mmCIF file of C-alpha atoms in Angstrom:
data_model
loop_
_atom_site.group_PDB
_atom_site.id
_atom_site.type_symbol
_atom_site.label_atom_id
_atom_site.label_comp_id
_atom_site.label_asym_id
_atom_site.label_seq_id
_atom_site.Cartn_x
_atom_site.Cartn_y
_atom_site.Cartn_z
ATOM 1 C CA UNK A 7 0.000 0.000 0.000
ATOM 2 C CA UNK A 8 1.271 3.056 -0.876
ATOM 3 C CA UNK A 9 2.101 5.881 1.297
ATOM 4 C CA UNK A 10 -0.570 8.282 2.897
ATOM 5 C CA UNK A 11 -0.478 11.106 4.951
ATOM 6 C CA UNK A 12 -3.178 12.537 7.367
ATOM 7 C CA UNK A 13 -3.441 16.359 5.809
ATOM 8 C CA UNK A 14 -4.188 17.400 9.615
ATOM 9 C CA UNK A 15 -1.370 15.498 11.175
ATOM 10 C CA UNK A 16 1.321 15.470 8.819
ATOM 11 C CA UNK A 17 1.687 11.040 10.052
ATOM 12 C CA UNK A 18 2.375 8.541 7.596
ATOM 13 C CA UNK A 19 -0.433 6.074 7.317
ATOM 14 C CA UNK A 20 0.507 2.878 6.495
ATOM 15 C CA UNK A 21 3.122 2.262 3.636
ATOM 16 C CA UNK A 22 6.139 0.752 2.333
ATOM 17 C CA UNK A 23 8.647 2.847 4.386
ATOM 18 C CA UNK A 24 11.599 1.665 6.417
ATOM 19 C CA UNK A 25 10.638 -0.308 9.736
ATOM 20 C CA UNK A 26 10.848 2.022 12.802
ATOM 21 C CA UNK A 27 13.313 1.601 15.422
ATOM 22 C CA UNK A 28 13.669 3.025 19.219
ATOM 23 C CA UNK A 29 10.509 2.264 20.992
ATOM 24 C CA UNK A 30 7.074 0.928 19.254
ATOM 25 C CA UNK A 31 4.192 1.760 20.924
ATOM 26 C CA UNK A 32 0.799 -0.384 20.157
ATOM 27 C CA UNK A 33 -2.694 1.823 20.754
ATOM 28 C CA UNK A 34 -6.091 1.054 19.912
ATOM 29 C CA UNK A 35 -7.993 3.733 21.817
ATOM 30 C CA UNK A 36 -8.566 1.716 25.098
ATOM 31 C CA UNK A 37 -7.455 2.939 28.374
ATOM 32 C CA UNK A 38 -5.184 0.083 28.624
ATOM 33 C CA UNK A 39 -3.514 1.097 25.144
ATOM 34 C CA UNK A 40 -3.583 4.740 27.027
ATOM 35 C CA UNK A 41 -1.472 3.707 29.721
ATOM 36 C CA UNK A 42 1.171 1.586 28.121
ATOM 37 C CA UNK A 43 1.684 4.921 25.531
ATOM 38 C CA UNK A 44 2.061 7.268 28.636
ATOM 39 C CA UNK A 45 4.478 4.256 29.492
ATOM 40 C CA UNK A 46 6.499 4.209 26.200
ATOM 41 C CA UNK A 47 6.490 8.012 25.838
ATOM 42 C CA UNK A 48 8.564 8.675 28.980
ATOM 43 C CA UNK A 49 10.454 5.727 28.709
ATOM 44 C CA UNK A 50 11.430 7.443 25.093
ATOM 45 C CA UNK A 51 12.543 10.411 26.668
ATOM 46 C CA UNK A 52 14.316 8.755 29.121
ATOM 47 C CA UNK A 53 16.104 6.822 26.703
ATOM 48 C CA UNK A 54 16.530 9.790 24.236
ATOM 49 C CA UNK A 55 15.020 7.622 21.615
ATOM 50 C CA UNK A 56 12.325 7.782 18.615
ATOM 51 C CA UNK A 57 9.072 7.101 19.627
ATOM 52 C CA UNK A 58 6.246 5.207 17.070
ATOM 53 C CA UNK A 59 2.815 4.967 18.055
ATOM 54 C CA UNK A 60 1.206 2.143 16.124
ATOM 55 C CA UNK A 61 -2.194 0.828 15.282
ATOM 56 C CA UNK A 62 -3.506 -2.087 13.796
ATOM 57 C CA UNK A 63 -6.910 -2.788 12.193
ATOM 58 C CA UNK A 64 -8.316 -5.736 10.185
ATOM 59 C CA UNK A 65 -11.131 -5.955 8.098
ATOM 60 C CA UNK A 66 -13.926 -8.924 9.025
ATOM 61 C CA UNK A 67 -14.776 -11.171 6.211
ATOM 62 C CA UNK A 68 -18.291 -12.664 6.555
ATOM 63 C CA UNK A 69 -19.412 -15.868 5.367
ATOM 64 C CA UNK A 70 -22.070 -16.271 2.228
ATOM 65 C CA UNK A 71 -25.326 -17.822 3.242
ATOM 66 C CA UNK A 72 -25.825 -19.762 -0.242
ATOM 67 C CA UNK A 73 -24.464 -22.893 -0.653
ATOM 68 C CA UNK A 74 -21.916 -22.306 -2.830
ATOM 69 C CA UNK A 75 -20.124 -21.193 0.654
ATOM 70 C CA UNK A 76 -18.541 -17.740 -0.540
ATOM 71 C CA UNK A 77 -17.046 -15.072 1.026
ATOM 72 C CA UNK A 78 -17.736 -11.329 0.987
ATOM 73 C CA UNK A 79 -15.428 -7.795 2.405
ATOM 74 C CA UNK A 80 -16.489 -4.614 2.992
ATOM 75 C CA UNK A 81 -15.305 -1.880 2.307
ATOM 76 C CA UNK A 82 -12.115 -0.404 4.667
ATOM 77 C CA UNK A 83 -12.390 2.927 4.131
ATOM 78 C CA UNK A 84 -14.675 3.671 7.264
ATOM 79 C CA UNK A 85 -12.563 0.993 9.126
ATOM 80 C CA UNK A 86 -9.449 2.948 8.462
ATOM 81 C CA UNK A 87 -10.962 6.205 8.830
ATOM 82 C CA UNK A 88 -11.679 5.042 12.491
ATOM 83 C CA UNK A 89 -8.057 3.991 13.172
ATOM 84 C CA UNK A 90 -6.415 7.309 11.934
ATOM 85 C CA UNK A 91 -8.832 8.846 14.241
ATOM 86 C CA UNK A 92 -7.824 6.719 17.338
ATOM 87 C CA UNK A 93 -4.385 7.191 15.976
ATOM 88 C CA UNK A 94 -4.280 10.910 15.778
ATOM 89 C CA UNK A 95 -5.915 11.079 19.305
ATOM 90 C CA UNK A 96 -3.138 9.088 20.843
ATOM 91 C CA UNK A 97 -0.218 10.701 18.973
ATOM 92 C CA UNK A 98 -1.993 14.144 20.363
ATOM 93 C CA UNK A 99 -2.027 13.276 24.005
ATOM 94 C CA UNK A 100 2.025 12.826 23.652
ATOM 95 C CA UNK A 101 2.867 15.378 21.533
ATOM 96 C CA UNK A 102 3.715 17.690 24.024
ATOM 97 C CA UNK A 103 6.331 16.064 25.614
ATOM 98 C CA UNK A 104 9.886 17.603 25.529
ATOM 99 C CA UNK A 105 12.459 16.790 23.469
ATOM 100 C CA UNK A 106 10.547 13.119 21.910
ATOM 101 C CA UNK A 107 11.220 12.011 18.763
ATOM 102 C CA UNK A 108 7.045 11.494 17.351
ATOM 103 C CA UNK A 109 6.502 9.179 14.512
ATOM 104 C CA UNK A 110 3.142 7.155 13.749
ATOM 105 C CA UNK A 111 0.997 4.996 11.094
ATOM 106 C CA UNK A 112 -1.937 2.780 10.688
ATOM 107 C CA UNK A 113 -1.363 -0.683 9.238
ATOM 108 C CA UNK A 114 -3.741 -2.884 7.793
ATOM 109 C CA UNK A 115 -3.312 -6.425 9.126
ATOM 110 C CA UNK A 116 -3.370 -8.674 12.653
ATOM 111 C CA UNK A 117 -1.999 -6.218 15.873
ATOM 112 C CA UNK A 118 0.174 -8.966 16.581
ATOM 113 C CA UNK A 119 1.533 -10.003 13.606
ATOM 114 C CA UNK A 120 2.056 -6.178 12.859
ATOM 115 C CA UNK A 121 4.039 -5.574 16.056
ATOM 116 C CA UNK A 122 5.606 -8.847 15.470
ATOM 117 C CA UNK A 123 7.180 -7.262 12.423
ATOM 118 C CA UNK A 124 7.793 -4.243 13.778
ATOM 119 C CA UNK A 125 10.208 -5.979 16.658
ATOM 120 C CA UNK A 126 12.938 -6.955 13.877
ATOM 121 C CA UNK A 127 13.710 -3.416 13.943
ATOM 122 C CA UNK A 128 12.961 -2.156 16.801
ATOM 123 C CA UNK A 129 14.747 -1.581 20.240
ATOM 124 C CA UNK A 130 11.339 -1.771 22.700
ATOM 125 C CA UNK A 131 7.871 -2.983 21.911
ATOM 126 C CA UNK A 132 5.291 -1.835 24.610
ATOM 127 C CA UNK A 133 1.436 -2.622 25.012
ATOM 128 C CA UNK A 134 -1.073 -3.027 27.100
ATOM 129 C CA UNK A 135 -2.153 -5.830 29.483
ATOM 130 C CA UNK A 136 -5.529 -5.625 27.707
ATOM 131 C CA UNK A 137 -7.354 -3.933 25.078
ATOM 132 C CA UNK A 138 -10.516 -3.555 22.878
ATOM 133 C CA UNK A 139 -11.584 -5.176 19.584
ATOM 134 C CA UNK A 140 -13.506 -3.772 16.803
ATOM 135 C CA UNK A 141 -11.545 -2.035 14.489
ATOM 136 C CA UNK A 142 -8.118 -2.909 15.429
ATOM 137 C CA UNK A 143 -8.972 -6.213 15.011
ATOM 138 C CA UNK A 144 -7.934 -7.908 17.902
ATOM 139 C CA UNK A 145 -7.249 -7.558 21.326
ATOM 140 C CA UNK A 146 -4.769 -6.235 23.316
ATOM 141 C CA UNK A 147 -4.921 -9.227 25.608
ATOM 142 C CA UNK A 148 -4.411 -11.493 23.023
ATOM 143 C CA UNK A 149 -1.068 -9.566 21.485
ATOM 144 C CA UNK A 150 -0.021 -8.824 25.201
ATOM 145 C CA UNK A 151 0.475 -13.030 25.257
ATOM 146 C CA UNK A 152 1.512 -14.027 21.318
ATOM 147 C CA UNK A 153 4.357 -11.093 21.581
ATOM 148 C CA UNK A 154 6.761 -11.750 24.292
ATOM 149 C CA UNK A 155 7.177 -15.302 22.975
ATOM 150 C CA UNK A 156 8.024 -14.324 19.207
ATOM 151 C CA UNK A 157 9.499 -10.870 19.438
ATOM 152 C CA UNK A 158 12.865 -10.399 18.482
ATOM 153 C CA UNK A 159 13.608 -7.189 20.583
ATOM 154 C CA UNK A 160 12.008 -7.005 24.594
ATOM 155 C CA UNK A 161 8.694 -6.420 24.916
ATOM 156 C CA UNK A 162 6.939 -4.654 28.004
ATOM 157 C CA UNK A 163 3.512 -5.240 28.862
ATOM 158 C CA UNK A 164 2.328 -2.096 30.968
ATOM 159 C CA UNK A 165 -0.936 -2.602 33.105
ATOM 160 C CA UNK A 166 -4.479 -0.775 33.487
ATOM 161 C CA UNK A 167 -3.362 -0.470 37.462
ATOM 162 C CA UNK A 168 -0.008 1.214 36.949
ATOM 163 C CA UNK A 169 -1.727 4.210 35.806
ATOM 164 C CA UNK A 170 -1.957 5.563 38.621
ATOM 165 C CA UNK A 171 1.918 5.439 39.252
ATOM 166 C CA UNK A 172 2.416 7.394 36.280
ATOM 167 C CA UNK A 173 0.035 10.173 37.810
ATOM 168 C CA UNK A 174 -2.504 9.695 34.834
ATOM 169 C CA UNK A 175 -6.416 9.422 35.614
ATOM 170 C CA UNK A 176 -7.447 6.216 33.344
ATOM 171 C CA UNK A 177 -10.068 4.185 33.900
ATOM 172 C CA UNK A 178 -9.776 2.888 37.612
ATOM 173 C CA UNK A 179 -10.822 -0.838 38.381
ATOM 174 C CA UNK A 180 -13.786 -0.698 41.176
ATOM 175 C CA UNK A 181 -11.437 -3.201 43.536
ATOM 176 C CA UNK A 182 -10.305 -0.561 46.395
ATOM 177 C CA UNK A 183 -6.380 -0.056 46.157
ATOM 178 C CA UNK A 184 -4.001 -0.616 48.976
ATOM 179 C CA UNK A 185 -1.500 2.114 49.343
ATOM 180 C CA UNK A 186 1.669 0.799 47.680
ATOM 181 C CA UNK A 187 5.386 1.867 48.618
ATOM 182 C CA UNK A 188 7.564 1.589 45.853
ATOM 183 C CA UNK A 189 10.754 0.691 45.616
ATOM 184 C CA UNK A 190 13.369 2.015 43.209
ATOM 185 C CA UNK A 191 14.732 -1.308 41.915
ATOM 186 C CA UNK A 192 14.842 -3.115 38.852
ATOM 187 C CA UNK A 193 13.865 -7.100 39.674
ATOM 188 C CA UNK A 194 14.543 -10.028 37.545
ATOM 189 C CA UNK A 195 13.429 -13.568 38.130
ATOM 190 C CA UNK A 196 16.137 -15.897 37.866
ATOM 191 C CA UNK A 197 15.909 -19.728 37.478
ATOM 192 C CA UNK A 198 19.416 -20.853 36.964
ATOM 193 C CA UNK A 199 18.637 -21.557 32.877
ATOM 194 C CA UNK A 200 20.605 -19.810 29.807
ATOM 195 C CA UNK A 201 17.754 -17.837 29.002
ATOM 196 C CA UNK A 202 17.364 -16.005 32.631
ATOM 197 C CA UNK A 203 21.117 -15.558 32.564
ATOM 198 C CA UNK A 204 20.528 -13.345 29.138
ATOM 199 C CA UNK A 205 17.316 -11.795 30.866
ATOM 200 C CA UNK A 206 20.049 -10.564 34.104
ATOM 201 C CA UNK A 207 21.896 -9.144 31.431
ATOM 202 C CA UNK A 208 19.165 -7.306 30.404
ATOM 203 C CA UNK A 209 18.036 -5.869 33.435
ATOM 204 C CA UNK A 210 20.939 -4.929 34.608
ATOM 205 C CA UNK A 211 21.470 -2.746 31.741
ATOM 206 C CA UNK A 212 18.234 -1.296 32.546
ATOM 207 C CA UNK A 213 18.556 -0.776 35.760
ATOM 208 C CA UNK A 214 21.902 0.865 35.181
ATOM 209 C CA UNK A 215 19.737 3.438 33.381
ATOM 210 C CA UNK A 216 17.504 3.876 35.733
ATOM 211 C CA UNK A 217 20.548 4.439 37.840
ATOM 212 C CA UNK A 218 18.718 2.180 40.758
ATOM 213 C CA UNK A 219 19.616 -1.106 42.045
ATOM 214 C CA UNK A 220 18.893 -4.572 40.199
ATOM 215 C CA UNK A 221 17.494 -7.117 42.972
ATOM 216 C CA UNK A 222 17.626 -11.167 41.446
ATOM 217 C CA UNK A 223 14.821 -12.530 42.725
ATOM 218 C CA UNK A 224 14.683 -16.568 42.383
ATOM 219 C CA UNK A 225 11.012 -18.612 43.987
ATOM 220 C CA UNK A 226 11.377 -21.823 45.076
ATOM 221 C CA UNK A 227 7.974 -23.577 45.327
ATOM 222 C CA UNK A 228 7.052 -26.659 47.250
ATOM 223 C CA UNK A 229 7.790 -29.946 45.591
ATOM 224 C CA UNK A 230 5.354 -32.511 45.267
ATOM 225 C CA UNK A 231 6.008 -36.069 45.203
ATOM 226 C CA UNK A 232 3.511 -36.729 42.812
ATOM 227 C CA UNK A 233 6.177 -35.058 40.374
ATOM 228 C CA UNK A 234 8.399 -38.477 38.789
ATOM 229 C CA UNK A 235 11.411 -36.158 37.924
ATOM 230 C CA UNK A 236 11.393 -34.864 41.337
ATOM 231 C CA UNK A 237 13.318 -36.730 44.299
ATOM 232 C CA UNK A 238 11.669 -37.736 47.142
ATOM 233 C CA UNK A 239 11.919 -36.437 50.007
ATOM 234 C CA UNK A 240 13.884 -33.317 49.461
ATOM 235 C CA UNK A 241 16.285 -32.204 51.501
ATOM 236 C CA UNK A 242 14.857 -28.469 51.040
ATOM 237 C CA UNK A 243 17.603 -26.542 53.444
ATOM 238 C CA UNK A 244 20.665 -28.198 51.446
ATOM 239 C CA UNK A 245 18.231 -27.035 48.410
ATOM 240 C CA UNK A 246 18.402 -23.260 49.529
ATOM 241 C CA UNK A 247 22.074 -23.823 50.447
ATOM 242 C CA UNK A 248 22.895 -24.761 47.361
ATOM 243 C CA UNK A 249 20.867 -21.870 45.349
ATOM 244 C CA UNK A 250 22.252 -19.486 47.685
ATOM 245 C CA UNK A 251 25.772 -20.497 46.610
ATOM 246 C CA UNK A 252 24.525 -20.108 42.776
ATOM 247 C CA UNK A 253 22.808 -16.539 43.517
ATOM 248 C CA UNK A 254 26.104 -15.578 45.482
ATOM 249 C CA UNK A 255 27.989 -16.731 42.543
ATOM 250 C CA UNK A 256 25.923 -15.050 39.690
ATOM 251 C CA UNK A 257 26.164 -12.077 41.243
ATOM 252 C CA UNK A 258 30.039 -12.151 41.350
ATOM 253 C CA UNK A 259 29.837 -12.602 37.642
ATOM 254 C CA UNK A 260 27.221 -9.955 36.705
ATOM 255 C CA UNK A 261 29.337 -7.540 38.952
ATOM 256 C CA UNK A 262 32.528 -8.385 36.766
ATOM 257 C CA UNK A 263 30.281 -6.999 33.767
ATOM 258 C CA UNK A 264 28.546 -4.074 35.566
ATOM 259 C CA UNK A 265 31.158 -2.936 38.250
ATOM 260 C CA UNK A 266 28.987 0.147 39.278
ATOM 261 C CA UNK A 267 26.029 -1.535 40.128
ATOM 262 C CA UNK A 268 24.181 -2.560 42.860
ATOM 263 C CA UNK A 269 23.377 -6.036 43.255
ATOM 264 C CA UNK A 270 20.807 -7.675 45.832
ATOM 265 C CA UNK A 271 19.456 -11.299 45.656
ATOM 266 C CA UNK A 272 16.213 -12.490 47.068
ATOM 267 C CA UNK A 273 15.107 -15.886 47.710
ATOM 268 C CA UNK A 274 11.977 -16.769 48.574
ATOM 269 C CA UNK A 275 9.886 -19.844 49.543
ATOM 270 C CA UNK A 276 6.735 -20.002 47.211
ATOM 271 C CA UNK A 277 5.242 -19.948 43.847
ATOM 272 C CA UNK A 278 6.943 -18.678 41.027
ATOM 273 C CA UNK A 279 3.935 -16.677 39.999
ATOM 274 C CA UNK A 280 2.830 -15.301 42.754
ATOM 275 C CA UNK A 281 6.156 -14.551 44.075
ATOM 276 C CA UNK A 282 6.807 -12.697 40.515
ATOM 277 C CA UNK A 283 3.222 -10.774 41.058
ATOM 278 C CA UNK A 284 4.159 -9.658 44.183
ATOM 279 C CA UNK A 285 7.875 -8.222 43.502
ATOM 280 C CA UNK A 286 6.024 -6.344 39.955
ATOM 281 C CA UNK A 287 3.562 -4.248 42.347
ATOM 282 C CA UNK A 288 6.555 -2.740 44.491
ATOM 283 C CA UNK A 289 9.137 -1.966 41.632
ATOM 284 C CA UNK A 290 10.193 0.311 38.821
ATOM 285 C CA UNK A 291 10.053 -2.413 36.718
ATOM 286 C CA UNK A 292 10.122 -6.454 36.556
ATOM 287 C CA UNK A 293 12.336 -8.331 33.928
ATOM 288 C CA UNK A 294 11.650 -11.947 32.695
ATOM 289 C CA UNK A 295 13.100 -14.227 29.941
ATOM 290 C CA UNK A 296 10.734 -15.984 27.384
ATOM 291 C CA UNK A 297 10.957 -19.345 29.199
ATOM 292 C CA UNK A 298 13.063 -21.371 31.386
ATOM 293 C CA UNK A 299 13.627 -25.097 33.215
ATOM 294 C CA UNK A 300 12.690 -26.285 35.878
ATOM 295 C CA UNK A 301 15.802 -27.160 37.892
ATOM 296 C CA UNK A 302 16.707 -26.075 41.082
ATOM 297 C CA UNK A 303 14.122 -23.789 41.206
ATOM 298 C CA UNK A 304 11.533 -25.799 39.410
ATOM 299 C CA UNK A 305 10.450 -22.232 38.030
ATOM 300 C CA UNK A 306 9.466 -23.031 34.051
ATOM 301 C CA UNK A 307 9.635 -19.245 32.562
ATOM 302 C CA UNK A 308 7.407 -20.498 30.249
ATOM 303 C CA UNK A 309 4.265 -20.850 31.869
ATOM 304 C CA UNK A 310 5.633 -18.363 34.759
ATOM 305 C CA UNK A 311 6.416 -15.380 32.167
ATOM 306 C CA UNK A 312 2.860 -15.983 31.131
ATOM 307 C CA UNK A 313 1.251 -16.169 34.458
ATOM 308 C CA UNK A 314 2.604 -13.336 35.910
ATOM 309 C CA UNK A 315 1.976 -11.310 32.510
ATOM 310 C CA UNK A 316 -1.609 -11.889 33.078
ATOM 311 C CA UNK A 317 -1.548 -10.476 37.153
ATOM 312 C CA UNK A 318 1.217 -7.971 36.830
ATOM 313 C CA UNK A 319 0.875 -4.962 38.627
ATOM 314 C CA UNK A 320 3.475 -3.046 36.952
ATOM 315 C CA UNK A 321 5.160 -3.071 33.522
ATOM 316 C CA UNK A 322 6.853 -6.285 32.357
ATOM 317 C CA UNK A 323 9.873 -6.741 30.050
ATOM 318 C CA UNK A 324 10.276 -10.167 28.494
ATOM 319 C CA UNK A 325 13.699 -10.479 27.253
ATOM 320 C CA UNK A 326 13.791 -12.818 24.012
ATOM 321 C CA UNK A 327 16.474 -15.670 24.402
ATOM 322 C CA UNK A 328 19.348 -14.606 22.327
ATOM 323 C CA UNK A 329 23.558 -15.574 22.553
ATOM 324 C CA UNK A 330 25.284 -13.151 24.178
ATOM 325 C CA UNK A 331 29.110 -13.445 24.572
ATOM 326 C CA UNK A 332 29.334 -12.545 28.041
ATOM 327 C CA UNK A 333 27.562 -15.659 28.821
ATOM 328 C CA UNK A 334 30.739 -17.551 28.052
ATOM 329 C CA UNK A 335 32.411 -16.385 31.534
ATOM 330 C CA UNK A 336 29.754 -17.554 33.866
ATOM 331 C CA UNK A 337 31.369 -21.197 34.822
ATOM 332 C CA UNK A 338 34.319 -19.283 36.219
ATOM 333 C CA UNK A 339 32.533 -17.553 39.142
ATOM 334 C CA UNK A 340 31.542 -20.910 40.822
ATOM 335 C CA UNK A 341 28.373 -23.353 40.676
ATOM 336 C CA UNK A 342 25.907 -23.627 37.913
ATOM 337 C CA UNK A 343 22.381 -25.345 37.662
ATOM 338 C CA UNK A 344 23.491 -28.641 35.924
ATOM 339 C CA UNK A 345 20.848 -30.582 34.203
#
């Protein structure tokens, strides 16, 4: 599709241009879509880098009732119309922020599949926890789970709830709110695999620029006999010994990589999940990797990264496994999870 611009906004509507890169924001005029934009839009100026605001629509294809069992479109012209509009309201609301780098477009096709393109070139894909259908085409909720595991860059998933961190007055859930203390920290869950050892990586890079502290946090949750691959009975202080001597020597090595920063570990005695859940609503932000093992830990990233995506209550990078060369220096700093 050829390039279009919105005569009122001067923003390039779809097209064949270059991908975008920086951060890629994905709207689609719900309050959750709201958020995660306020979200990306600092996080841009933070980083000093270009900000796109994205949205995606489809267009429904009904079923013929004869028997020949056709198909019919409409037309997308009032379908687009509707996007540009939710697009130009969103790029509005940000366009007075100092010093940010604003580009935006519609694109015809799947929200995920767009932002799924989109992450080849990008540095930072954000959306919401949840979102709204209709023109867009699908939901927020939906993308907020396909992404993280098929992104090529991080993705962060910002929730409805954190909006009232940022100061912004969204739509408020009708659940009263518990006053909240929050800690400047980056966390990261840790389960002794490759791919959290390339999500501590991460995080420590962010929380370097933050300029807070990066706090490993690693759950341990009960072990059930039930479980084949799991010895019985288990010996669960020599367990926390023995993870304590891992977390004491991870930290030696992530220290040899970031000398300046400040490292704490956590271990604690419960459920992945709700361990996760309950570090995300006290911190600046919560770093996972796309999946795990079980192991030591028993913590499967997998099914964790997706557990905790859904109960978050503050934004969530997922950190896509990839090689990284400092990886090859870990052994040296003392015990590893061995499979």
């Amino acid at each position: 599709m050829a390039d279009q611009r919105d005569r009122e906004t001067g923003h390039t509507l779809g097209g064949d241009a270059e991908l975008p890169t920086g951060i890629v924001v994905g709207v689609d005029g719900s309050e959750h879509g709201r958020c995660a934009l306020i979200w990306a839009a600092r996080e841009a100026q933070r980083r000093r880098r270009p900000l796109h605001v994205v949205t995606a629509y489809s267009v429904p294809i009904f079923a013929a009732s004869g028997l020949d069992g056709g198909y019919s479109t409409i037309d997308d012209t009032v379908i687009q119309e509707g996007a540009a509009a939710v697009l130009k309201e969103a790029v509005e609301s940000v366009e007075g922020y100092e010093d940010l780098e604003l580009s935006s477009s519609v694109e015809s096709g799947d929200a995920a599949g767009v932002l799924l393109q989109f992450s080849e070139a990008a540095e930072l894909l954000v959306f919401g926890s949840r979102g709204r259908g209709g023109f867009v085409g699908r939901l927020l909720g939906s993308v907020s789970s396909a992404l993280p595991a098929h992104a090529k860059c991080p993705t962060v998933t910002v929730p409805l709830r954190f909006a009232e961190r940022l100061g912004e007055h969204l739509e408020r859930e009708r659940t009263p709110k518990e006053p909240v203390e929050v800690e400047p920290v980056v966390a990261v869950g840790v389960d002794g695999s490759e791919q959290a050892r390339v999500a501590v990586l991460v995080a420590a890079e962010e929380a370097m620029l933050l300029g807070v502290p990066l706090r490993v946090v690693c759950a341990v949750p009960q072990f059930s006999g039930s479980l084949a691959w799991v010895p019985a009975p288990v010996d669960r202080e020599q367990l926390f010994r023995d993870i304590r001597a891992q977390l004491k020597a991870g930290t030696a090595w992530l220290q040899s990589h970031f000398p300046d920063l400040e490292v704490q570990t956590s271990l604690i005695d419960g459920a992945p999940v709700d361990v996760l859940v309950g570090v995300s609503r006290a911190v600046d932000l919560l770093v996972l990797g796309t999946r795990g093992h079980g192991g030591f830990a028993g913590m499967l990233l997998g099914s964790t990264t997706d557990g905790v995506l859904h109960h978050a209550k503050g934004p969530v990078m997922v950190v896509p496994d990839h090689e990284d060369p400092r990886l090859a220096d870990r052994p040296g700093f003392g015990p590893m999870l061995t499979t």
